[in-house]
CSV table of N, CA and C in Angstrom, one decimal:
chain,number,residue,atom,x,y,z
U,9,MET,N,0.8,-1.2,0.0
U,9,MET,CA,0.0,0.0,0.0
U,9,MET,C,0.8,1.2,0.0
U,10,GLY,N,1.4,1.9,0.1
U,10,GLY,CA,1.8,3.2,0.4
U,10,GLY,C,3.0,3.6,-0.4
U,11,ARG,N,4.2,3.1,-0.1
U,11,ARG,CA,5.4,3.8,-0.5
U,11,ARG,C,5.9,3.4,-2.0
U,12,PHE,N,5.5,2.3,-2.5
U,12,PHE,CA,6.1,1.9,-3.8
U,12,PHE,C,5.0,1.9,-4.9
U,13,ALA,N,5.4,2.2,-6.1
U,13,ALA,CA,4.4,2.1,-7.2
U,13,ALA,C,4.2,0.6,-7.4
U,14,LYS,N,2.9,0.3,-7.7
U,14,LYS,CA,2.5,-1.1,-8.0
U,14,LYS,C,2.1,-1.3,-9.4
U,15,THR,N,2.5,-2.4,-9.9
U,15,THR,CA,2.0,-2.8,-11.3
U,15,THR,C,1.3,-4.1,-11.2
U,16,VAL,N,0.1,-4.2,-11.7
U,16,VAL,CA,-0.6,-5.5,-11.8
U,16,VAL,C,-0.7,-5.9,-13.2
U,17,LEU,N,0.0,-6.9,-13.6
U,17,LEU,CA,0.1,-7.3,-15.0
U,17,LEU,C,-0.9,-8.4,-15.3
U,18,ASP,N,-1.4,-8.3,-16.5
U,18,ASP,CA,-2.4,-9.3,-17.0
U,18,ASP,C,-1.5,-10.4,-17.8
U,19,GLU,N,-2.2,-11.3,-18.4
U,19,GLU,CA,-1.6,-12.4,-19.1
U,19,GLU,C,-0.7,-12.0,-20.2
U,20,LEU,N,-0.9,-10.8,-20.8
U,20,LEU,CA,-0.1,-10.3,-21.9
U,20,LEU,C,1.0,-9.4,-21.4
U,21,GLY,N,1.1,-9.2,-20.1
U,21,GLY,CA,2.1,-8.3,-19.5
U,21,GLY,C,1.8,-6.9,-19.5
U,22,LEU,N,0.5,-6.5,-19.7
U,22,LEU,CA,0.0,-5.2,-19.7
U,22,LEU,C,-0.5,-4.8,-18.3
U,23,ASP,N,-0.3,-3.6,-17.9
U,23,ASP,CA,-0.7,-3.2,-16.6
U,23,ASP,C,-2.3,-3.1,-16.5
U,24,ARG,N,-2.9,-3.9,-15.7
U,24,ARG,CA,-4.4,-3.9,-15.6
U,24,ARG,C,-4.9,-2.6,-15.1
U,25,ARG,N,-4.1,-1.9,-14.3
U,25,ARG,CA,-4.6,-0.6,-13.8
U,25,ARG,C,-4.8,0.4,-14.9
U,26,GLU,N,-4.0,0.3,-15.9
U,26,GLU,CA,-4.2,1.3,-17.0
U,26,GLU,C,-5.4,0.9,-17.8
U,27,LYS,N,-5.7,-0.4,-17.9
U,27,LYS,CA,-6.9,-0.8,-18.7
U,27,LYS,C,-8.2,-0.5,-17.9
U,28,GLY,N,-8.1,-0.5,-16.5
U,28,GLY,CA,-9.2,-0.2,-15.7
U,28,GLY,C,-10.1,-1.4,-15.4
U,29,TYR,N,-9.6,-2.6,-15.7
U,29,TYR,CA,-10.4,-3.8,-15.5
U,29,TYR,C,-9.7,-4.8,-14.6
U,30,TYR,N,-10.4,-5.3,-13.6
U,30,TYR,CA,-9.8,-6.3,-12.7
U,30,TYR,C,-10.7,-7.5,-12.7
U,31,SER,N,-10.2,-8.7,-13.1
U,31,SER,CA,-11.0,-9.9,-13.2
U,31,SER,C,-11.0,-10.5,-11.8
U,32,THR,N,-12.0,-11.3,-11.5
U,32,THR,CA,-12.1,-12.1,-10.3
U,32,THR,C,-11.5,-13.5,-10.5
U,33,PRO,N,-10.5,-13.9,-9.7
U,33,PRO,CA,-10.0,-15.2,-9.9
U,33,PRO,C,-11.1,-16.3,-9.7
U,34,LYS,N,-10.9,-17.4,-10.4
U,34,LYS,CA,-11.9,-18.5,-10.4
U,34,LYS,C,-12.2,-19.0,-9.0
U,35,PHE,N,-11.1,-19.2,-8.2
U,35,PHE,CA,-11.3,-19.8,-6.9
U,35,PHE,C,-12.1,-18.8,-6.0
U,36,ILE,N,-11.9,-17.5,-6.2
U,36,ILE,CA,-12.7,-16.6,-5.4
U,36,ILE,C,-14.2,-16.6,-5.8
U,37,ALA,N,-14.4,-16.6,-7.1
U,37,ALA,CA,-15.8,-16.7,-7.6
U,37,ALA,C,-16.5,-17.9,-7.1
U,38,SER,N,-15.8,-19.1,-7.1
U,38,SER,CA,-16.4,-20.3,-6.7
U,38,SER,C,-16.7,-20.3,-5.2
U,39,TYR,N,-15.8,-19.7,-4.4
U,39,TYR,CA,-16.0,-19.5,-3.0
U,39,TYR,C,-17.2,-18.7,-2.7
U,40,LEU,N,-17.3,-17.5,-3.4
U,40,LEU,CA,-18.4,-16.7,-3.1
U,40,LEU,C,-19.8,-17.3,-3.5
U,41,THR,N,-19.8,-18.1,-4.6
U,41,THR,CA,-21.0,-18.8,-5.0
U,41,THR,C,-21.4,-19.8,-3.9
U,42,GLU,N,-20.4,-20.6,-3.4
U,42,GLU,CA,-20.7,-21.6,-2.4
U,42,GLU,C,-21.3,-20.9,-1.1
U,43,GLU,N,-20.6,-19.9,-0.7
U,43,GLU,CA,-21.1,-19.2,0.5
U,43,GLU,C,-22.5,-18.6,0.4
U,44,LEU,N,-22.7,-18.0,-0.8
U,44,LEU,CA,-24.0,-17.4,-1.0
U,44,LEU,C,-25.1,-18.4,-1.1
U,45,LEU,N,-24.8,-19.6,-1.7
U,45,LEU,CA,-25.8,-20.7,-1.7
U,45,LEU,C,-26.0,-21.3,-0.4
U,46,LEU,N,-25.0,-21.3,0.5
U,46,LEU,CA,-25.2,-21.7,1.9
U,46,LEU,C,-26.1,-20.8,2.6
U,47,MET,N,-26.0,-19.5,2.4
U,47,MET,CA,-26.8,-18.5,3.1
U,47,MET,C,-28.2,-18.5,2.6
U,48,ASN,N,-28.4,-18.9,1.3
U,48,ASN,CA,-29.8,-18.9,0.8
U,48,ASN,C,-29.9,-20.1,-0.2
U,49,PRO,N,-30.0,-21.3,0.4
U,49,PRO,CA,-30.0,-22.5,-0.5
U,49,PRO,C,-31.3,-22.6,-1.3
U,50,ASP,N,-32.3,-21.9,-1.0
U,50,ASP,CA,-33.6,-22.0,-1.8
U,50,ASP,C,-33.7,-20.9,-2.8
U,51,GLY,N,-32.6,-20.1,-2.9
U,51,GLY,CA,-32.6,-19.0,-3.9
U,51,GLY,C,-32.7,-19.5,-5.3
U,52,ARG,N,-33.5,-18.8,-6.1
U,52,ARG,CA,-33.7,-19.2,-7.5
U,52,ARG,C,-33.1,-18.2,-8.5
U,53,SER,N,-32.7,-17.0,-8.0
U,53,SER,CA,-32.2,-16.0,-9.0
U,53,SER,C,-31.0,-15.3,-8.4
U,54,VAL,N,-30.2,-14.7,-9.3
U,54,VAL,CA,-29.0,-13.9,-8.9
U,54,VAL,C,-29.1,-12.6,-9.7
U,55,ILE,N,-28.8,-11.5,-9.0
U,55,ILE,CA,-28.7,-10.2,-9.6
U,55,ILE,C,-27.2,-9.7,-9.5
U,56,ASP,N,-26.6,-9.4,-10.6
U,56,ASP,CA,-25.2,-8.9,-10.6
U,56,ASP,C,-25.2,-7.5,-11.2
U,57,PRO,N,-25.1,-6.4,-10.4
U,57,PRO,CA,-25.1,-5.1,-11.0
U,57,PRO,C,-23.9,-4.6,-11.6
U,58,ALA,N,-22.8,-5.4,-11.6
U,58,ALA,CA,-21.5,-5.0,-12.3
U,58,ALA,C,-20.9,-6.2,-12.9
U,59,VAL,N,-21.6,-6.7,-13.9
U,59,VAL,CA,-21.3,-8.1,-14.5
U,59,VAL,C,-20.0,-8.2,-15.1
U,60,GLY,N,-19.5,-7.1,-15.7
U,60,GLY,CA,-18.2,-7.2,-16.4
U,60,GLY,C,-18.1,-8.4,-17.4
U,61,LYS,N,-17.1,-9.3,-17.2
U,61,LYS,CA,-17.0,-10.4,-18.1
U,61,LYS,C,-17.6,-11.7,-17.5
U,62,GLU,N,-18.5,-11.6,-16.6
U,62,GLU,CA,-19.3,-12.7,-16.0
U,62,GLU,C,-18.5,-13.7,-15.2
U,63,GLU,N,-17.3,-13.4,-14.7
U,63,GLU,CA,-16.6,-14.3,-13.9
U,63,GLU,C,-17.3,-14.8,-12.7
U,64,LEU,N,-18.1,-13.9,-12.0
U,64,LEU,CA,-18.8,-14.3,-10.8
U,64,LEU,C,-20.1,-15.1,-11.1
U,65,LEU,N,-20.5,-15.2,-12.3
U,65,LEU,CA,-21.8,-15.8,-12.6
U,65,LEU,C,-21.6,-17.3,-13.1
U,66,GLU,N,-20.4,-17.7,-13.5
U,66,GLU,CA,-20.3,-19.0,-14.1
U,66,GLU,C,-20.8,-20.1,-13.2
U,67,ASP,N,-20.5,-20.2,-12.0
U,67,ASP,CA,-21.0,-21.2,-11.1
U,67,ASP,C,-22.5,-21.2,-10.8
U,68,PHE,N,-23.0,-19.9,-10.9
U,68,PHE,CA,-24.5,-19.8,-10.7
U,68,PHE,C,-25.2,-20.4,-12.0
U,69,PHE,N,-24.6,-20.1,-13.2
U,69,PHE,CA,-25.1,-20.7,-14.4
U,69,PHE,C,-25.2,-22.2,-14.3
U,70,LYS,N,-24.1,-22.8,-13.8
U,70,LYS,CA,-24.0,-24.3,-13.6
U,70,LYS,C,-25.0,-24.8,-12.7
U,71,GLN,N,-25.4,-24.0,-11.7
U,71,GLN,CA,-26.5,-24.4,-10.7
U,71,GLN,C,-27.9,-24.2,-11.3
U,72,GLY,N,-28.0,-23.7,-12.5
U,72,GLY,CA,-29.3,-23.5,-13.1
U,72,GLY,C,-30.1,-22.3,-12.6
U,73,LEU,N,-29.5,-21.4,-12.0
U,73,LEU,CA,-30.2,-20.2,-11.4
U,73,LEU,C,-30.5,-19.2,-12.5
U,74,GLN,N,-31.6,-18.4,-12.3
U,74,GLN,CA,-32.0,-17.3,-13.1
U,74,GLN,C,-31.0,-16.2,-12.9
U,75,ILE,N,-30.4,-15.6,-13.9
U,75,ILE,CA,-29.4,-14.6,-13.8
U,75,ILE,C,-30.0,-13.3,-14.4
U,76,ASP,N,-29.9,-12.2,-13.6
U,76,ASP,CA,-30.2,-10.9,-14.1
U,76,ASP,C,-29.0,-10.0,-13.9
U,77,SER,N,-28.5,-9.4,-14.9
U,77,SER,CA,-27.2,-8.6,-14.7
U,77,SER,C,-27.2,-7.4,-15.7
U,78,PHE,N,-26.3,-6.5,-15.3
U,78,PHE,CA,-26.1,-5.3,-16.2
U,78,PHE,C,-24.7,-4.8,-15.8
U,79,ASP,N,-24.2,-3.9,-16.7
U,79,ASP,CA,-22.9,-3.3,-16.4
U,79,ASP,C,-22.9,-1.9,-16.7
């Protein structure tokens, strides 16, 4: 945090901060899906107000849930 300049590189070696897009790693998306389904196992739909490239929705799609999203 503080003293040094940080660079966050993507798979092409470009600084993601300059592009303005940060993807969610698969293991985090899967963890969030599992936890949300534990909190509401009878849920039938998901709303994602910042869908981006849909990384957070993949596991919900696999569960057959209704997806509403926008970006």
